[in-house]
PDB file of C-alpha atoms in Angstrom:
ATOM      1  CA  MET E 456     -16.578 128.896 171.871  1.00  0.00           C
ATOM      2  CA  THR E 457     -19.058 126.440 170.426  1.00  0.00           C
ATOM      3  CA  SER E 458     -20.800 123.384 171.803  1.00  0.00           C
ATOM      4  CA  ASN E 459     -23.008 120.612 170.531  1.00  0.00           C
ATOM      5  CA  VAL E 460     -24.538 117.550 172.146  1.00  0.00           C
ATOM      6  CA  MET E 461     -23.660 114.596 169.924  1.00  0.00           C
ATOM      7  CA  HIS E 462     -26.608 112.188 169.797  1.00  0.00           C
ATOM      8  CA  LYS E 463     -24.858 109.549 167.712  1.00  0.00           C
ATOM      9  CA  GLY E 464     -21.794 107.672 168.903  1.00  0.00           C
ATOM     10  CA  LEU E 465     -21.288 107.711 172.648  1.00  0.00           C
ATOM     11  CA  SER E 466     -17.521 108.022 172.239  1.00  0.00           C
ATOM     12  CA  SER E 467     -17.728 110.940 169.800  1.00  0.00           C
ATOM     13  CA  ARG E 468     -15.497 113.902 170.521  1.00  0.00           C
ATOM     14  CA  LEU E 469     -17.954 116.343 172.088  1.00  0.00           C
ATOM     15  CA  LEU E 470     -20.574 116.376 174.823  1.00  0.00           C
ATOM     16  CA  SER E 471     -22.196 113.078 175.792  1.00  0.00           C
ATOM     17  CA  PRO E 472     -25.994 112.936 175.367  1.00  0.00           C
ATOM     18  CA  ARG E 473     -26.423 110.807 178.493  1.00  0.00           C
ATOM     19  CA  ILE E 474     -25.066 113.754 180.491  1.00  0.00           C
ATOM     20  CA  PHE E 475     -26.190 116.879 178.627  1.00  0.00           C
ATOM     21  CA  GLY E 476     -28.941 115.630 176.309  1.00  0.00           C
ATOM     22  CA  ASN E 477     -31.853 116.661 178.545  1.00  0.00           C
ATOM     23  CA  LEU E 478     -30.386 119.967 179.662  1.00  0.00           C
ATOM     24  CA  PRO E 479     -31.409 123.174 177.809  1.00  0.00           C
ATOM     25  CA  ILE E 480     -27.812 124.354 177.510  1.00  0.00           C
ATOM     26  CA  LYS E 481     -28.635 126.920 174.793  1.00  0.00           C
ATOM     27  CA  ASN E 482     -30.991 128.611 177.243  1.00  0.00           C
ATOM     28  CA  PHE E 483     -28.463 128.249 180.053  1.00  0.00           C
ATOM     29  CA  SER E 484     -25.785 129.905 177.886  1.00  0.00           C
ATOM     30  CA  VAL E 485     -27.801 133.137 177.855  1.00  0.00           C
ATOM     31  CA  GLY E 486     -28.801 132.932 181.518  1.00  0.00           C
ATOM     32  CA  LEU E 487     -32.273 131.442 181.103  1.00  0.00           C
ATOM     33  CA  GLY E 488     -32.890 128.877 183.836  1.00  0.00           C
ATOM     34  CA  GLY E 489     -29.250 128.190 184.531  1.00  0.00           C
ATOM     35  CA  ARG E 490     -25.698 128.785 183.419  1.00  0.00           C
ATOM     36  CA  TYR E 491     -23.395 126.976 181.034  1.00  0.00           C
ATOM     37  CA  PHE E 492     -19.639 127.093 180.506  1.00  0.00           C
ATOM     38  CA  PHE E 493     -17.800 125.327 177.687  1.00  0.00           C
ATOM     39  CA  ASP E 494     -14.240 125.787 176.456  1.00  0.00           C
ATOM     40  CA  ASP E 495     -12.638 123.818 173.638  1.00  0.00           C
ATOM     41  CA  PHE E 496      -9.450 125.909 173.823  1.00  0.00           C
ATOM     42  CA  LEU E 497      -9.579 127.127 170.232  1.00  0.00           C
ATOM     43  CA  ASN E 498      -7.857 130.338 171.292  1.00  0.00           C
ATOM     44  CA  PHE E 499      -5.972 129.653 174.505  1.00  0.00           C
ATOM     45  CA  GLY E 500      -3.469 132.215 175.752  1.00  0.00           C
ATOM     46  CA  GLN E 501      -0.211 130.584 176.825  1.00  0.00           C
ATOM     47  CA  HIS E 502       0.714 130.407 180.497  1.00  0.00           C
ATOM     48  CA  ILE E 503       4.478 130.328 181.051  1.00  0.00           C
ATOM     49  CA  SER E 504       4.413 131.632 184.624  1.00  0.00           C
ATOM     50  CA  ASP E 505       1.708 132.145 187.246  1.00  0.00           C
ATOM     51  CA  GLN E 506      -0.870 134.220 185.393  1.00  0.00           C
ATOM     52  CA  ASP E 507      -4.430 135.435 185.107  1.00  0.00           C
ATOM     53  CA  THR E 508      -4.979 135.179 181.354  1.00  0.00           C
ATOM     54  CA  GLN E 509      -8.322 135.172 179.543  1.00  0.00           C
ATOM     55  CA  GLN E 510     -10.702 133.016 181.591  1.00  0.00           C
ATOM     56  CA  TYR E 511      -8.146 131.260 183.802  1.00  0.00           C
ATOM     57  CA  SER E 512      -5.750 131.660 186.675  1.00  0.00           C
ATOM     58  CA  SER E 513      -2.749 129.341 186.687  1.00  0.00           C
ATOM     59  CA  TYR E 514       0.056 128.108 188.903  1.00  0.00           C
ATOM     60  CA  ILE E 515       3.102 126.525 187.267  1.00  0.00           C
ATOM     61  CA  ASP E 516       6.562 125.631 188.486  1.00  0.00           C
ATOM     62  CA  THR E 517       9.582 127.070 186.681  1.00  0.00           C
ATOM     63  CA  GLY E 518       9.830 125.635 183.181  1.00  0.00           C
ATOM     64  CA  VAL E 519       6.308 124.187 183.164  1.00  0.00           C
ATOM     65  CA  THR E 520       3.945 125.558 180.511  1.00  0.00           C
ATOM     66  CA  LEU E 521       0.227 125.491 179.733  1.00  0.00           C
ATOM     67  CA  LYS E 522      -0.129 126.215 176.032  1.00  0.00           C
ATOM     68  CA  GLN E 523      -2.470 125.583 173.150  1.00  0.00           C
ATOM     69  CA  SER E 524      -1.625 122.395 171.287  1.00  0.00           C
ATOM     70  CA  ALA E 525       0.320 122.956 168.066  1.00  0.00           C
ATOM     71  CA  ALA E 526      -0.891 119.599 166.755  1.00  0.00           C
ATOM     72  CA  ASP E 527      -4.670 119.890 167.240  1.00  0.00           C
ATOM     73  CA  ALA E 528      -6.602 122.275 165.012  1.00  0.00           C
ATOM     74  CA  SER E 529      -9.790 121.650 167.000  1.00  0.00           C
ATOM     75  CA  GLY E 530      -8.181 123.161 170.105  1.00  0.00           C
ATOM     76  CA  ALA E 531      -6.556 121.695 173.209  1.00  0.00           C
ATOM     77  CA  VAL E 532      -4.339 122.839 176.063  1.00  0.00           C
ATOM     78  CA  VAL E 533      -1.128 120.951 176.851  1.00  0.00           C
ATOM     79  CA  VAL E 534       0.699 120.826 180.174  1.00  0.00           C
ATOM     80  CA  ALA E 535       4.401 120.335 179.354  1.00  0.00           C
ATOM     81  CA  GLY E 536       7.920 121.163 180.522  1.00  0.00           C
ATOM     82  CA  ASN E 537       7.300 119.279 183.779  1.00  0.00           C
ATOM     83  CA  ASP E 538      10.708 117.586 183.817  1.00  0.00           C
ATOM     84  CA  ALA E 539      11.705 117.967 187.487  1.00  0.00           C
ATOM     85  CA  ASP E 540      10.389 115.742 190.272  1.00  0.00           C
ATOM     86  CA  ASN E 541       7.127 117.163 191.677  1.00  0.00           C
ATOM     87  CA  ASP E 542       6.794 119.775 188.919  1.00  0.00           C
ATOM     88  CA  GLU E 543       3.201 120.927 188.805  1.00  0.00           C
ATOM     89  CA  GLY E 544       0.850 122.975 186.691  1.00  0.00           C
ATOM     90  CA  SER E 545      -2.754 123.906 187.435  1.00  0.00           C
ATOM     91  CA  MET E 546      -5.485 126.205 186.226  1.00  0.00           C
ATOM     92  CA  THR E 547      -8.877 127.259 187.497  1.00  0.00           C
ATOM     93  CA  THR E 548     -11.761 129.597 186.767  1.00  0.00           C
ATOM     94  CA  GLY E 549     -13.036 132.526 188.808  1.00  0.00           C
ATOM     95  CA  GLY E 550      -9.757 134.400 189.027  1.00  0.00           C
ATOM     96  CA  ASN E 551      -8.637 131.892 191.688  1.00  0.00           C
ATOM     97  CA  LEU E 552     -11.079 133.684 193.989  1.00  0.00           C
ATOM     98  CA  GLY E 553     -14.610 132.506 193.245  1.00  0.00           C
ATOM     99  CA  GLY E 554     -16.695 129.546 192.187  1.00  0.00           C
ATOM    100  CA  LEU E 555     -19.118 128.633 189.427  1.00  0.00           C
ATOM    101  CA  VAL E 556     -21.342 126.219 191.309  1.00  0.00           C
ATOM    102  CA  ALA E 557     -22.333 124.869 194.706  1.00  0.00           C
ATOM    103  CA  ILE E 558     -23.779 121.358 194.973  1.00  0.00           C
ATOM    104  CA  ASP E 559     -26.777 121.397 197.317  1.00  0.00           C
ATOM    105  CA  ALA E 560     -27.375 117.936 198.769  1.00  0.00           C
ATOM    106  CA  THR E 561     -31.054 118.801 199.314  1.00  0.00           C
ATOM    107  CA  GLY E 562     -31.518 120.911 196.191  1.00  0.00           C
ATOM    108  CA  SER E 563     -33.445 120.326 192.968  1.00  0.00           C
ATOM    109  CA  GLY E 564     -31.191 121.736 190.234  1.00  0.00           C
ATOM    110  CA  ARG E 565     -29.237 119.487 187.889  1.00  0.00           C
ATOM    111  CA  ILE E 566     -25.453 119.835 187.565  1.00  0.00           C
ATOM    112  CA  ALA E 567     -23.457 118.314 184.712  1.00  0.00           C
ATOM    113  CA  PHE E 568     -19.694 118.181 184.163  1.00  0.00           C
ATOM    114  CA  GLU E 569     -17.636 116.561 181.430  1.00  0.00           C
ATOM    115  CA  CYS E 570     -14.150 116.809 179.938  1.00  0.00           C
ATOM    116  CA  ARG E 571     -11.944 115.071 177.379  1.00  0.00           C
ATOM    117  CA  ILE E 572      -8.394 114.393 178.503  1.00  0.00           C
ATOM    118  CA  LYS E 573      -5.311 112.268 177.818  1.00  0.00           C
ATOM    119  CA  LYS E 574      -1.801 111.631 179.168  1.00  0.00           C
ATOM    120  CA  ALA E 575       1.308 110.813 177.162  1.00  0.00           C
ATOM    121  CA  SER E 576       2.270 108.137 179.697  1.00  0.00           C
ATOM    122  CA  VAL E 577       0.233 106.033 182.107  1.00  0.00           C
ATOM    123  CA  ALA E 578       3.275 104.723 183.968  1.00  0.00           C
ATOM    124  CA  ASP E 579       3.376 105.133 187.734  1.00  0.00           C
ATOM    125  CA  ASN E 580       4.917 108.464 188.817  1.00  0.00           C
ATOM    126  CA  ALA E 581       4.514 109.924 185.324  1.00  0.00           C
ATOM    127  CA  CYS E 582       1.703 112.461 185.728  1.00  0.00           C
ATOM    128  CA  ALA E 583      -0.892 112.572 188.480  1.00  0.00           C
ATOM    129  CA  PHE E 584      -3.904 114.817 187.918  1.00  0.00           C
ATOM    130  CA  PHE E 585      -7.225 116.012 189.256  1.00  0.00           C
ATOM    131  CA  ILE E 586      -9.954 117.398 187.027  1.00  0.00           C
ATOM    132  CA  GLY E 587     -13.395 118.529 188.081  1.00  0.00           C
ATOM    133  CA  LEU E 588     -14.586 121.065 190.650  1.00  0.00           C
ATOM    134  CA  GLY E 589     -12.522 122.477 193.503  1.00  0.00           C
ATOM    135  CA  GLU E 590     -12.684 125.303 195.995  1.00  0.00           C
ATOM    136  CA  GLU E 591     -11.284 128.737 195.192  1.00  0.00           C
ATOM    137  CA  GLY E 592      -7.547 129.357 195.347  1.00  0.00           C
ATOM    138  CA  LEU E 593      -6.352 125.982 194.067  1.00  0.00           C
ATOM    139  CA  ALA E 594      -4.229 127.394 191.243  1.00  0.00           C
ATOM    140  CA  ALA E 595      -1.472 127.195 193.824  1.00  0.00           C
ATOM    141  CA  GLY E 596       1.492 125.120 194.917  1.00  0.00           C
ATOM    142  CA  ASN E 597       0.834 121.669 196.342  1.00  0.00           C
ATOM    143  CA  THR E 598      -2.780 121.370 195.310  1.00  0.00           C
ATOM    144  CA  LEU E 599      -1.578 117.843 194.606  1.00  0.00           C
ATOM    145  CA  VAL E 600       0.647 116.405 197.325  1.00  0.00           C
ATOM    146  CA  ASP E 601       4.339 115.769 196.593  1.00  0.00           C
ATOM    147  CA  ASN E 602       5.305 112.135 195.882  1.00  0.00           C
ATOM    148  CA  THR E 603       1.732 110.773 195.993  1.00  0.00           C
ATOM    149  CA  GLY E 604      -0.290 113.055 193.717  1.00  0.00           C
ATOM    150  CA  GLU E 605      -3.135 112.927 196.226  1.00  0.00           C
ATOM    151  CA  ILE E 606      -5.431 115.967 196.267  1.00  0.00           C
ATOM    152  CA  ALA E 607      -4.841 118.304 199.205  1.00  0.00           C
ATOM    153  CA  ASP E 608      -7.431 118.537 201.985  1.00  0.00           C
ATOM    154  CA  LYS E 609      -9.748 120.914 200.132  1.00  0.00           C
ATOM    155  CA  ASP E 610     -13.374 121.027 199.002  1.00  0.00           C
ATOM    156  CA  MET E 611     -13.502 119.138 195.706  1.00  0.00           C
ATOM    157  CA  ILE E 612     -15.298 116.587 193.552  1.00  0.00           C
ATOM    158  CA  GLY E 613     -14.019 115.036 190.344  1.00  0.00           C
ATOM    159  CA  PHE E 614     -11.715 112.562 188.658  1.00  0.00           C
ATOM    160  CA  ARG E 615      -8.122 111.871 189.590  1.00  0.00           C
ATOM    161  CA  VAL E 616      -5.061 109.732 188.901  1.00  0.00           C
ATOM    162  CA  LYS E 617      -2.461 109.260 191.647  1.00  0.00           C
ATOM    163  CA  HIS E 618       1.210 108.361 191.264  1.00  0.00           C
ATOM    164  CA  ASP E 619       0.890 104.785 192.498  1.00  0.00           C
ATOM    165  CA  GLY E 620      -1.635 103.901 189.783  1.00  0.00           C
ATOM    166  CA  GLY E 621      -0.748 105.894 186.711  1.00  0.00           C
ATOM    167  CA  GLU E 622      -3.423 104.284 184.555  1.00  0.00           C
ATOM    168  CA  GLU E 623      -6.195 104.142 187.181  1.00  0.00           C
ATOM    169  CA  ILE E 624      -8.878 106.831 187.181  1.00  0.00           C
ATOM    170  CA  ASP E 625     -10.716 107.310 190.476  1.00  0.00           C
ATOM    171  CA  PHE E 626     -13.765 109.428 191.202  1.00  0.00           C
ATOM    172  CA  ALA E 627     -13.214 111.284 194.474  1.00  0.00           C
ATOM    173  CA  TRP E 628     -14.801 113.938 196.658  1.00  0.00           C
ATOM    174  CA  ASN E 629     -13.862 115.718 199.866  1.00  0.00           C
ATOM    175  CA  LYS E 630     -15.021 118.322 202.336  1.00  0.00           C
ATOM    176  CA  ALA E 631     -12.077 120.306 203.714  1.00  0.00           C
ATOM    177  CA  GLY E 632     -11.240 118.975 207.154  1.00  0.00           C
ATOM    178  CA  GLY E 633     -12.840 115.609 206.394  1.00  0.00           C
ATOM    179  CA  SER E 634     -11.485 112.526 204.677  1.00  0.00           C
ATOM    180  CA  ILE E 635     -11.325 111.892 200.950  1.00  0.00           C
ATOM    181  CA  GLN E 636     -13.966 109.504 199.632  1.00  0.00           C
ATOM    182  CA  GLU E 637     -13.576 107.646 196.358  1.00  0.00           C
ATOM    183  CA  HIS E 638     -14.776 105.117 193.858  1.00  0.00           C
ATOM    184  CA  ALA E 639     -11.407 103.662 192.932  1.00  0.00           C
ATOM    185  CA  ASN E 640     -10.241 102.624 189.469  1.00  0.00           C
ATOM    186  CA  ILE E 641     -13.451 103.214 187.540  1.00  0.00           C
ATOM    187  CA  HIS E 642     -11.465 103.268 184.271  1.00  0.00           C
ATOM    188  CA  THR E 643      -8.059 102.218 182.968  1.00  0.00           C
ATOM    189  CA  MET E 644      -6.359 104.899 180.883  1.00  0.00           C
ATOM    190  CA  VAL E 645      -4.373 104.112 177.736  1.00  0.00           C
ATOM    191  CA  ALA E 646      -1.278 106.155 176.907  1.00  0.00           C
ATOM    192  CA  ASP E 647      -1.837 109.073 174.514  1.00  0.00           C
ATOM    193  CA  THR E 648      -5.531 108.177 174.143  1.00  0.00           C
ATOM    194  CA  TYR E 649      -8.359 110.561 174.938  1.00  0.00           C
ATOM    195  CA  VAL E 650     -11.059 109.625 177.428  1.00  0.00           C
ATOM    196  CA  LYS E 651     -14.216 111.546 178.296  1.00  0.00           C
ATOM    197  CA  LEU E 652     -14.992 111.813 182.012  1.00  0.00           C
ATOM    198  CA  GLY E 653     -18.228 113.223 183.353  1.00  0.00           C
ATOM    199  CA  PHE E 654     -20.879 113.215 186.044  1.00  0.00           C
ATOM    200  CA  LEU E 655     -24.526 114.217 186.335  1.00  0.00           C
ATOM    201  CA  TYR E 656     -26.298 115.246 189.537  1.00  0.00           C
ATOM    202  CA  ASP E 657     -30.061 115.048 189.035  1.00  0.00           C
ATOM    203  CA  PRO E 658     -31.740 115.116 192.460  1.00  0.00           C
ATOM    204  CA  ILE E 659     -35.287 114.944 191.084  1.00  0.00           C
ATOM    205  CA  ASN E 660     -34.988 112.184 188.504  1.00  0.00           C
ATOM    206  CA  HIS E 661     -32.197 110.053 189.965  1.00  0.00           C
ATOM    207  CA  SER E 662     -33.004 107.606 192.748  1.00  0.00           C
ATOM    208  CA  ASN E 663     -31.428 108.122 196.168  1.00  0.00           C
ATOM    209  CA  ASP E 664     -28.902 105.363 195.529  1.00  0.00           C
ATOM    210  CA  LYS E 665     -27.818 107.004 192.243  1.00  0.00           C
ATOM    211  CA  GLN E 666     -27.908 110.753 192.928  1.00  0.00           C
ATOM    212  CA  ILE E 667     -24.664 111.450 191.049  1.00  0.00           C
ATOM    213  CA  LYS E 668     -24.081 109.225 188.041  1.00  0.00           C
ATOM    214  CA  LEU E 669     -20.579 108.804 186.619  1.00  0.00           C
ATOM    215  CA  PHE E 670     -19.777 108.435 182.925  1.00  0.00           C
ATOM    216  CA  VAL E 671     -16.727 107.317 180.958  1.00  0.00           C
ATOM    217  CA  ASP E 672     -16.848 107.958 177.209  1.00  0.00           C
ATOM    218  CA  GLY E 673     -20.552 108.674 177.600  1.00  0.00           C
ATOM    219  CA  VAL E 674     -21.345 105.311 179.201  1.00  0.00           C
ATOM    220  CA  GLU E 675     -22.836 105.177 182.683  1.00  0.00           C
ATOM    221  CA  GLU E 676     -20.664 103.481 185.296  1.00  0.00           C
ATOM    222  CA  SER E 677     -21.968 101.009 187.866  1.00  0.00           C
ATOM    223  CA  VAL E 678     -20.954 103.080 190.908  1.00  0.00           C
ATOM    224  CA  TYR E 679     -22.672 106.220 192.148  1.00  0.00           C
ATOM    225  CA  VAL E 680     -22.723 108.927 194.803  1.00  0.00           C
ATOM    226  CA  THR E 681     -25.767 108.229 196.955  1.00  0.00           C
ATOM    227  CA  GLN E 682     -28.011 110.577 198.900  1.00  0.00           C
ATOM    228  CA  THR E 683     -26.511 109.231 202.115  1.00  0.00           C
ATOM    229  CA  GLN E 684     -23.033 110.120 200.854  1.00  0.00           C
ATOM    230  CA  LEU E 685     -24.215 113.579 199.772  1.00  0.00           C
ATOM    231  CA  GLU E 686     -25.487 114.271 203.282  1.00  0.00           C
ATOM    232  CA  ALA E 687     -22.338 112.981 205.018  1.00  0.00           C
ATOM    233  CA  ALA E 688     -19.782 115.347 206.562  1.00  0.00           C
ATOM    234  CA  THR E 689     -17.230 114.276 203.931  1.00  0.00           C
ATOM    235  CA  PHE E 690     -19.184 115.769 200.983  1.00  0.00           C
ATOM    236  CA  PRO E 691     -18.621 119.429 199.944  1.00  0.00           C
ATOM    237  CA  ASP E 692     -22.300 120.273 200.357  1.00  0.00           C
ATOM    238  CA  ASP E 693     -23.165 123.843 199.346  1.00  0.00           C
ATOM    239  CA  GLU E 694     -19.507 124.860 198.990  1.00  0.00           C
ATOM    240  CA  GLU E 695     -18.530 127.234 196.179  1.00  0.00           C
ATOM    241  CA  LEU E 696     -16.560 125.308 193.568  1.00  0.00           C
ATOM    242  CA  ALA E 697     -14.710 126.291 190.397  1.00  0.00           C
ATOM    243  CA  LEU E 698     -13.486 124.289 187.428  1.00  0.00           C
ATOM    244  CA  LEU E 699     -10.047 122.923 188.257  1.00  0.00           C
ATOM    245  CA  LEU E 700      -7.256 121.078 186.469  1.00  0.00           C
ATOM    246  CA  ALA E 701      -4.242 120.202 188.633  1.00  0.00           C
ATOM    247  CA  THR E 702      -1.213 118.132 187.578  1.00  0.00           C
ATOM    248  CA  LYS E 703       2.025 116.935 189.163  1.00  0.00           C
ATOM    249  CA  VAL E 704       4.775 114.579 187.967  1.00  0.00           C
ATOM    250  CA  GLY E 705       6.359 112.047 190.296  1.00  0.00           C
ATOM    251  CA  ALA E 706       9.759 111.760 188.629  1.00  0.00           C
ATOM    252  CA  ALA E 707      12.334 113.947 186.903  1.00  0.00           C
ATOM    253  CA  ALA E 708      11.042 113.290 183.387  1.00  0.00           C
ATOM    254  CA  GLU E 709       8.585 115.305 181.313  1.00  0.00           C
ATOM    255  CA  SER E 710       5.133 113.748 181.090  1.00  0.00           C
ATOM    256  CA  THR E 711       2.598 115.784 179.163  1.00  0.00           C
ATOM    257  CA  LEU E 712      -1.146 115.986 179.689  1.00  0.00           C
ATOM    258  CA  THR E 713      -3.660 117.320 177.160  1.00  0.00           C
ATOM    259  CA  LEU E 714      -7.120 118.708 177.911  1.00  0.00           C
ATOM    260  CA  ASP E 715      -9.272 118.891 174.770  1.00  0.00           C
ATOM    261  CA  TRP E 716     -12.281 120.600 176.371  1.00  0.00           C
ATOM    262  CA  TRP E 717     -14.388 120.855 179.486  1.00  0.00           C
ATOM    263  CA  ALA E 718     -17.991 121.807 180.167  1.00  0.00           C
ATOM    264  CA  LEU E 719     -20.238 122.625 183.110  1.00  0.00           C
ATOM    265  CA  ALA E 720     -24.003 123.140 183.166  1.00  0.00           C
ATOM    266  CA  VAL E 721     -25.878 124.301 186.272  1.00  0.00           C
ATOM    267  CA  GLU E 722     -29.662 124.426 186.534  1.00  0.00           C
ATOM    268  CA  GLU E 723     -31.081 127.152 188.746  1.00  0.00           C
TER     269      GLU E 723
END
């Protein structure tokens, strides 16, 4: 696995400098001052049933596959074979048992997440997804709810598309037992076109009204997660979270999704 922060061209393929540019990710990658995870899926083992393979645990319905793209030499994982209504496929880190990070609403360490993702279709009921951070055990059935594509009542924070707005990306978060909070429709997806989605929590340098900044293709959005929202009962404060991709189709027709890469940096 390799990683570089691209300082020219905010919509370049790899990490966005507005998110990762001030983080010492080379130090983090060897355990100095933090931790860093990056996967561009250059050598992804195929998942054709529920498996623990390489770095990931997966859950997939019969016929659904998570495989390395045959059309992308730079590496990508494709969710395919989802041709029955409510077919789903998901994968997570930590062996489906543990997390990589906990977001402390009163902490001082920075946390950065970003991914590059696309869908073959942005029609309603084509392919709902969630990508970001979720509690352990979410490589499982019904992580996304049948018929709506809504995330189940679990600890999570990240980006999602539901069935009733196949092109609309929301940023959402939830504390299990609470109610899902969101910034709705922060970006409109285009069919078969990659988009980079990321967020940066910087409790020292960000103002209270902009504690978590959201980014699309490396550009800062105009909505934020505030300190008040971080401290509310609906935020997964100090909960162990793992990287999570979850998908579900809303009709009996295959609708593929491709994840080019994802990255997480955590300052200690």
